[in-house]
Coordinates of C-alpha atoms in Angstrom, one line a residue:
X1 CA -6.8 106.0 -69.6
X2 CA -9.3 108.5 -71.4
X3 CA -11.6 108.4 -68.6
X4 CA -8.6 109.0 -66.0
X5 CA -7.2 112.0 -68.4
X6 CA -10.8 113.4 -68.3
X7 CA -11.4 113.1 -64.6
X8 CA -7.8 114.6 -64.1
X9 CA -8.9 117.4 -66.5
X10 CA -12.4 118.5 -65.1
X11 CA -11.1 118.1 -61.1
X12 CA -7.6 120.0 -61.8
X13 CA -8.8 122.6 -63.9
X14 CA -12.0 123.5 -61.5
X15 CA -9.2 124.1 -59.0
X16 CA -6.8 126.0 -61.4
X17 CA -9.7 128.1 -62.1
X18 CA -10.3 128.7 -58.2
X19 CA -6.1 129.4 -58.4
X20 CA -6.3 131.9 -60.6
X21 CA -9.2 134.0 -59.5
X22 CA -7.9 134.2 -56.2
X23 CA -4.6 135.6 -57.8
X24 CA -5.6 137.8 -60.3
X25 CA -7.9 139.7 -57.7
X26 CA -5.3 140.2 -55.8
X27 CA -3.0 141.9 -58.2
X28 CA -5.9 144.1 -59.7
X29 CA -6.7 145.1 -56.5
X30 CA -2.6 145.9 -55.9
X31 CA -2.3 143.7 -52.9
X32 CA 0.5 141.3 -53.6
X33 CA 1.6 141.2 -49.9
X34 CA -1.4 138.5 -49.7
X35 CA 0.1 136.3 -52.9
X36 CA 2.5 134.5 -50.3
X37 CA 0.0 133.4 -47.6
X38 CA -2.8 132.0 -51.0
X39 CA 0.0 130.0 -52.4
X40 CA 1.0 128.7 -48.9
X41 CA -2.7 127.3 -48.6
X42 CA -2.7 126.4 -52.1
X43 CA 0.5 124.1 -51.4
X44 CA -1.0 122.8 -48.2
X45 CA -3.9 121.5 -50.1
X46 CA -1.8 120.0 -53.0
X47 CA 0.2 118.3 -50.3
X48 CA -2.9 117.2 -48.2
X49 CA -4.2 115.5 -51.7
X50 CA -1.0 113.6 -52.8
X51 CA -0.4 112.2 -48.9
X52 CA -4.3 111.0 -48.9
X53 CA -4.2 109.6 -52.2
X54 CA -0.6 107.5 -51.3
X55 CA -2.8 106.5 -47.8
X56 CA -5.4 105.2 -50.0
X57 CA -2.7 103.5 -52.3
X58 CA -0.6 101.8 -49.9
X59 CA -2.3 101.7 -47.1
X60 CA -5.0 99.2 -49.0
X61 CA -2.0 97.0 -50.0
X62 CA -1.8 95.7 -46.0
X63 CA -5.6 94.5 -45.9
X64 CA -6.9 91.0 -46.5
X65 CA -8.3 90.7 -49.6
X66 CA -12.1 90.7 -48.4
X67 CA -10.9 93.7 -46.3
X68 CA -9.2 95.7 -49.8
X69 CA -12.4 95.0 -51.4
X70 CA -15.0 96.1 -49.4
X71 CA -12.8 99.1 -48.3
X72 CA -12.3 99.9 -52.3
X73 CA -16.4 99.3 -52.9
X74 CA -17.0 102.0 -50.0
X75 CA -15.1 104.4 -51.2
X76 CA -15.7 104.3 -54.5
X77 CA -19.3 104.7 -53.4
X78 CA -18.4 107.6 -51.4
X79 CA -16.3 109.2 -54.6
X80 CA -19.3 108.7 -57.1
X81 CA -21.4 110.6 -54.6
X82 CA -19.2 113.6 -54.1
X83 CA -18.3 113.7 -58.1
X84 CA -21.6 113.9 -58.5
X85 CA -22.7 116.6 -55.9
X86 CA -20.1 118.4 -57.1
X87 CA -21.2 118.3 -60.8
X88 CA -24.4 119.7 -60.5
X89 CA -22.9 122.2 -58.0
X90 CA -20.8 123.5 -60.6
X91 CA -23.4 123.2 -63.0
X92 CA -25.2 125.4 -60.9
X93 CA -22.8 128.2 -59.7
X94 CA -20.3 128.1 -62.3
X95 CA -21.5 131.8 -63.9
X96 CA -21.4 133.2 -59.7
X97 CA -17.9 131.2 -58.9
X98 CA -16.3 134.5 -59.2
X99 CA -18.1 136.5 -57.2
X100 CA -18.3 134.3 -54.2
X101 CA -14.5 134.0 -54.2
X102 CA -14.0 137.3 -54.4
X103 CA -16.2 138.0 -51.3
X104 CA -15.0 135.4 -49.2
X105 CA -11.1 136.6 -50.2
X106 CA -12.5 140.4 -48.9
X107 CA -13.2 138.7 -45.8
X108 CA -10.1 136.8 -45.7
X109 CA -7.8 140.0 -46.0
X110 CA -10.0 141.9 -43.0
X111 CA -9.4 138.8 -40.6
X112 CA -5.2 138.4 -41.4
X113 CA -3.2 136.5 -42.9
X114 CA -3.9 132.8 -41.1
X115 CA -7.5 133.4 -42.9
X116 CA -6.0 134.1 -46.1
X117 CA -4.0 130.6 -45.8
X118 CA -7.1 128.6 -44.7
X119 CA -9.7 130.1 -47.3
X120 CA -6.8 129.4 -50.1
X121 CA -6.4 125.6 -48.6
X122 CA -10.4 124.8 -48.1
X123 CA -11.1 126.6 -52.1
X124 CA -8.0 124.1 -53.8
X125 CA -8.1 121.0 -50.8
X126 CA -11.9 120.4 -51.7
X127 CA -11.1 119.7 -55.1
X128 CA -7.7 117.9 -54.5
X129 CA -9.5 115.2 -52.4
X130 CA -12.1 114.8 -54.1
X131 CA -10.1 114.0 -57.3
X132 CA -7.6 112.1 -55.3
X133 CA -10.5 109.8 -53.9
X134 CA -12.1 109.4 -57.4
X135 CA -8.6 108.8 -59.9
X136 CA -7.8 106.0 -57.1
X137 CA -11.6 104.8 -57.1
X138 CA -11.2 104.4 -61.2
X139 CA -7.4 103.6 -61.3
X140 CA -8.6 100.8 -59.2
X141 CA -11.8 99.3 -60.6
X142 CA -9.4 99.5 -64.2
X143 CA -7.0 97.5 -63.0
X144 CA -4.6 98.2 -66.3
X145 CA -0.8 99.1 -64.2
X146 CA 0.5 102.8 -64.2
X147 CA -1.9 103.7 -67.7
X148 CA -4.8 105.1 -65.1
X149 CA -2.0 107.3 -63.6
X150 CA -1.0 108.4 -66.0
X151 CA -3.9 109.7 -67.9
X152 CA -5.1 111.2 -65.1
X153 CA -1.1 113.0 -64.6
X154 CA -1.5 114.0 -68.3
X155 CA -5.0 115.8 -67.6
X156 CA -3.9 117.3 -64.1
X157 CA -0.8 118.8 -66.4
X158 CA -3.5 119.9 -69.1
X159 CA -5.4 121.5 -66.7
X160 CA -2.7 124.0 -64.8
X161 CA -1.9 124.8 -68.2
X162 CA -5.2 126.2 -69.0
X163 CA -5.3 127.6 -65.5
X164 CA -1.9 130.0 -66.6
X165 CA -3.7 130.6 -70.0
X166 CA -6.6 131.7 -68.6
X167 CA -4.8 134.0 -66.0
X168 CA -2.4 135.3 -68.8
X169 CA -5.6 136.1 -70.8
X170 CA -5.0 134.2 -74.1
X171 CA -7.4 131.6 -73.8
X172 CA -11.5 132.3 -73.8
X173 CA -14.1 129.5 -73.4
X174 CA -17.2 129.6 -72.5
X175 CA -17.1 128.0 -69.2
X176 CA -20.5 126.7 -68.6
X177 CA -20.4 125.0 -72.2
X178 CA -17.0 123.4 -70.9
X179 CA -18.5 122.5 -67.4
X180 CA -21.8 121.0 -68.9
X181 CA -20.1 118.5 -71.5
X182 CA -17.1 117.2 -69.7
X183 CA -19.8 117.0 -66.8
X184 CA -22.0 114.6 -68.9
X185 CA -19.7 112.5 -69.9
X186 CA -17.7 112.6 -65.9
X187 CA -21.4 111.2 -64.8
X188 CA -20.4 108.4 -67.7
X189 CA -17.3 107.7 -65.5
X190 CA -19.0 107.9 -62.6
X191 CA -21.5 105.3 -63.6
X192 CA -18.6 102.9 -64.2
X193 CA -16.9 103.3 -61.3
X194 CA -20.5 103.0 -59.3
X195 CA -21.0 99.6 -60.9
X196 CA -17.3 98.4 -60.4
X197 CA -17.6 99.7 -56.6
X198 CA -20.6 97.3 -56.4
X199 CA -18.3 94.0 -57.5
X200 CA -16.2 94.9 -54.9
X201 CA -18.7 94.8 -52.6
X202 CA -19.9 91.5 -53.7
X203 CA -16.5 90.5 -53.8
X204 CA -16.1 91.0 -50.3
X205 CA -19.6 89.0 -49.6
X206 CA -21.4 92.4 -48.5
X207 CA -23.8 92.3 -51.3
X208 CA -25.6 89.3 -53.1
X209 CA -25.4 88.1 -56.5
X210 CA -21.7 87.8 -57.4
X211 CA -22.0 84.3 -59.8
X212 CA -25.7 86.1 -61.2
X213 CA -24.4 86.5 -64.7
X214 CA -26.3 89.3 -66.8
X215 CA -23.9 88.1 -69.9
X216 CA -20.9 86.7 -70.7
X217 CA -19.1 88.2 -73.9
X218 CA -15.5 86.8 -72.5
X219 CA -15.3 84.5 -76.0
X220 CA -15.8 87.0 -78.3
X221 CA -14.2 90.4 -76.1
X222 CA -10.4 91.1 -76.3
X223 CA -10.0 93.3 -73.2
X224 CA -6.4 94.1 -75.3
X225 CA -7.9 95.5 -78.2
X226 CA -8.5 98.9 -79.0
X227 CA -11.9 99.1 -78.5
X228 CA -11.4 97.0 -75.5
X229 CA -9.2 99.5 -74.2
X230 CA -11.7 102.4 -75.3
X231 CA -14.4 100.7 -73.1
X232 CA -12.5 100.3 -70.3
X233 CA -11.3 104.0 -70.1
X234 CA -14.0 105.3 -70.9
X235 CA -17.6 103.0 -69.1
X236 CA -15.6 100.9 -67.2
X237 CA -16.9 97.6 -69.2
X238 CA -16.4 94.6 -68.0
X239 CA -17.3 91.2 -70.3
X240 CA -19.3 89.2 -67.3
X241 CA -21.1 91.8 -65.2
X242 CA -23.7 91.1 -62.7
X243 CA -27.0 91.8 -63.0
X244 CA -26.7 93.8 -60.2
X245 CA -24.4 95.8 -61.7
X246 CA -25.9 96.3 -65.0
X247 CA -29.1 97.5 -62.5
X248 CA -27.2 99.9 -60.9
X249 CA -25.5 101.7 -63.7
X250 CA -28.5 102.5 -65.6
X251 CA -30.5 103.3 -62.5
X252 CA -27.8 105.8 -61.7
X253 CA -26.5 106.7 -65.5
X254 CA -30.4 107.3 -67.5
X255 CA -32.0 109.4 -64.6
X256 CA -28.8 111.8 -63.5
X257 CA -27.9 112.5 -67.1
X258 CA -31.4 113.3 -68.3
X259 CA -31.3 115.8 -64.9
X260 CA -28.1 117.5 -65.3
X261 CA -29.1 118.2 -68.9
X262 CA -32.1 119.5 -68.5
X263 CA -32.8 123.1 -69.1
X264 CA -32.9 125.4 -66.6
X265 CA -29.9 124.0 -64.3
X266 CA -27.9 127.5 -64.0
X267 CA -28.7 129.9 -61.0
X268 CA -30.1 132.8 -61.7
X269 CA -28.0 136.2 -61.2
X270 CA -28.1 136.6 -57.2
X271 CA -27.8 140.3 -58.1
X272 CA -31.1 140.4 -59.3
X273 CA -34.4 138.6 -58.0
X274 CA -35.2 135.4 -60.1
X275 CA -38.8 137.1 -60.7
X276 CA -37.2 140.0 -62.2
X277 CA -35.0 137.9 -65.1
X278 CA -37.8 136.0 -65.7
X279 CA -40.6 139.0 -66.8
X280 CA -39.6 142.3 -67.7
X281 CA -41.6 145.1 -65.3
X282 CA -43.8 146.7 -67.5
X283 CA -42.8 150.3 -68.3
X284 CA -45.0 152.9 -67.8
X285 CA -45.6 155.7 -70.7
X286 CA -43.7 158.6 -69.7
X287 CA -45.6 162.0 -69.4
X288 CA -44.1 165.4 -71.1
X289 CA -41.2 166.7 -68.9
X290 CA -41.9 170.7 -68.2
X291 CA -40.2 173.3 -69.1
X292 CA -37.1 174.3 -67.3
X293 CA -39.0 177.2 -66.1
X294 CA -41.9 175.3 -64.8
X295 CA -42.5 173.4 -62.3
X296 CA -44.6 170.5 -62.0
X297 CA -47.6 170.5 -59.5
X298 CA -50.5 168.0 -58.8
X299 CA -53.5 169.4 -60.4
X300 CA -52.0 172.0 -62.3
X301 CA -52.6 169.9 -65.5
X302 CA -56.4 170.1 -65.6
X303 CA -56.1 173.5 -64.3
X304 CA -54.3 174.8 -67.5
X305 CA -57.1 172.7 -69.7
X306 CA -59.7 174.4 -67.4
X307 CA -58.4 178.1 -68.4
X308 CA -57.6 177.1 -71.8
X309 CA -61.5 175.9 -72.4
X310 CA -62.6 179.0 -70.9
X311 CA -60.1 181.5 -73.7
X312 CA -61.6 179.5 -76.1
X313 CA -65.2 180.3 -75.5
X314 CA -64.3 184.1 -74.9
X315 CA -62.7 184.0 -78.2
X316 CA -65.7 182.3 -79.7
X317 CA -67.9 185.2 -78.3
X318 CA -66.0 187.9 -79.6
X319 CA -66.2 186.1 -82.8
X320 CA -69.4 186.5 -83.2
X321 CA -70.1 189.5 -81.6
X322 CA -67.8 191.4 -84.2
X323 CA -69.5 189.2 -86.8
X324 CA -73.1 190.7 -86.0
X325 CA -71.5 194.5 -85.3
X326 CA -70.8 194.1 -88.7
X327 CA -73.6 193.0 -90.2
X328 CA -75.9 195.7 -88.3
X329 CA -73.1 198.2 -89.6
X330 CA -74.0 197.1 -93.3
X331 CA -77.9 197.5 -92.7
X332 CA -77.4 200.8 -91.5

């Protein structure tokens, strides 16, 4: 149930958060006229996500069993993938998700309204199938009744609650934090779910190995208990896995974590070149500004040094001119 409630949290509130940038730039900018043809797409794309997850739900139910599994191992396949793509995508372009909205919404408004409805329905409908796809893909490998469900319910609710506390203001996280952690541990899911999807294949006799054991804790595991049920929800452990399974979720898990945490993962600010966040531009000394009442010339400069050299050895002369005027004065 944890790892349902956590995929329904970190897929609902990316698309809150797309919700609510759309919205508020519209009513800073004072163009509310436009509020009716977002929320159109963004109810389009809701409804496009619950009739593709009910396809995937009971239109499964009319297969063979062979046919169920291998349909269930594709797709959960297919759902790892695109969770996964669209981790490190956010990873990446979470600090610039505003600005890109914002300029595909300006070019929304120019075209009409039918391009304000689609660019509202391709922002929210991306994220709705893709969590549809991925809450089936786990509610399925878990096998545990209306529990998946309903975690993943309770973290869609969490999230549009966020989403309106966000928009009203009274909630400040830092966003790239939030993205990075619930990331990691959605790749955890993800790993689970990859595994389970490769049982299903070998369930449905598309893939080898389904009596090649890697152990057997069925004697000492209680699937019931509560660290049986913290397992479940949260790696997707099963007692007898494959080997092929065990293969797969640590060739998957060890290598994409240790990416996606790595340093360096955020884009840098498209504003500015990458070259110029990375090294200051040394700044040159700055020479004496003239005088109002000047103005500066090329060469003018060594010019003033030239005529000040020359006073000075007038002056010098003089010096000692008057010096030995007086001295003959004396003598006299």
């Amino acid at each position: 149930m944890f790892g349902n409630y956590l995929i329904g949290l970190r897929e609902g509130l990316e698309a809150s958060l797309v919700v609510c940038i759309l919205i508020a730039y519209l009513v800073k900018t004072g163009r509310r006229e436009a509020l009716r043809p977002v929320w159109l797409g963004v109810g389009g794309a809701v409804l496009l996500s619950l009739v593709f997850g009910a396809a995937l739900q009971f239109g499964s139910q009319t297969l063979t069993f062979e046919a169920q599994e291998a349909l269930g191992g594709s797709l959960s396949i297919i759902a790892v993938g695109l969770v996964t793509w669209m981790v490190f995508w956010m990873r990446r372009t979470a600090r610039h998700l505003k600005k890109e909205l914002h300029s595909r919404l300006d070019a929304a408004l120019a075209m009409g309204t039918t391009a304000l409805v689609v660019t509202a329905f391709l922002a929210v409908g991306r994220e709705g199938l893709e969590t549809a796809l991925f809450i089936w893909a786990a509610a399925s490998s878990a096998d545990d009744g209306w529990r998946p469900l309903a975690g993943a319910l309770l973290g869609l609710l969490t999230a549009v609650a966020l989403g309106w506390l966000f928009y009203r203001g009274a909630v400040r996280i830092n966003l790239a934090k939030f993205f990075t952690w619930t990331g990691g541990m959605l790749l955890v899911v993800a790993a689970g779910v990859l595994a389970y999807g490769c049982h299903d294949l070998q369930e449905a006799g598309l893939l080898p190995g389904l009596s090649t054991k890697a152990f057997d804790l069925g004697d000492a595991y209680e699937a019931d208990s509560w660290y049986g049920t913290l397992l479940k929800g949260v790696f997707n452990f099963q007692p007898d896995p494959t080997v092929l399974q065990v293969t797969v979720w640590a060739l998957y898990l060890v290598p994409t974590l240790a990416l996606f945490l790595a340093p360096g993962r955020v884009a840098p600010n498209r504003a500015t070149p990458a070259a110029a966040q990375a090294a200051p531009a040394p700044v040159a000394p700055k020479e004496p500004e003239p005088h109002d009442t000047q103005v500066a010339v090329p060469g003018a400069r060594d010019a003033d040094r030239r005529e000040r050299g020359a006073a000075d050895a007038e002056r010098v002369h003089d010096r000692a001119r008057r010096t030995g005027d007086a001295a003959g004065g004396v003598e006299g």
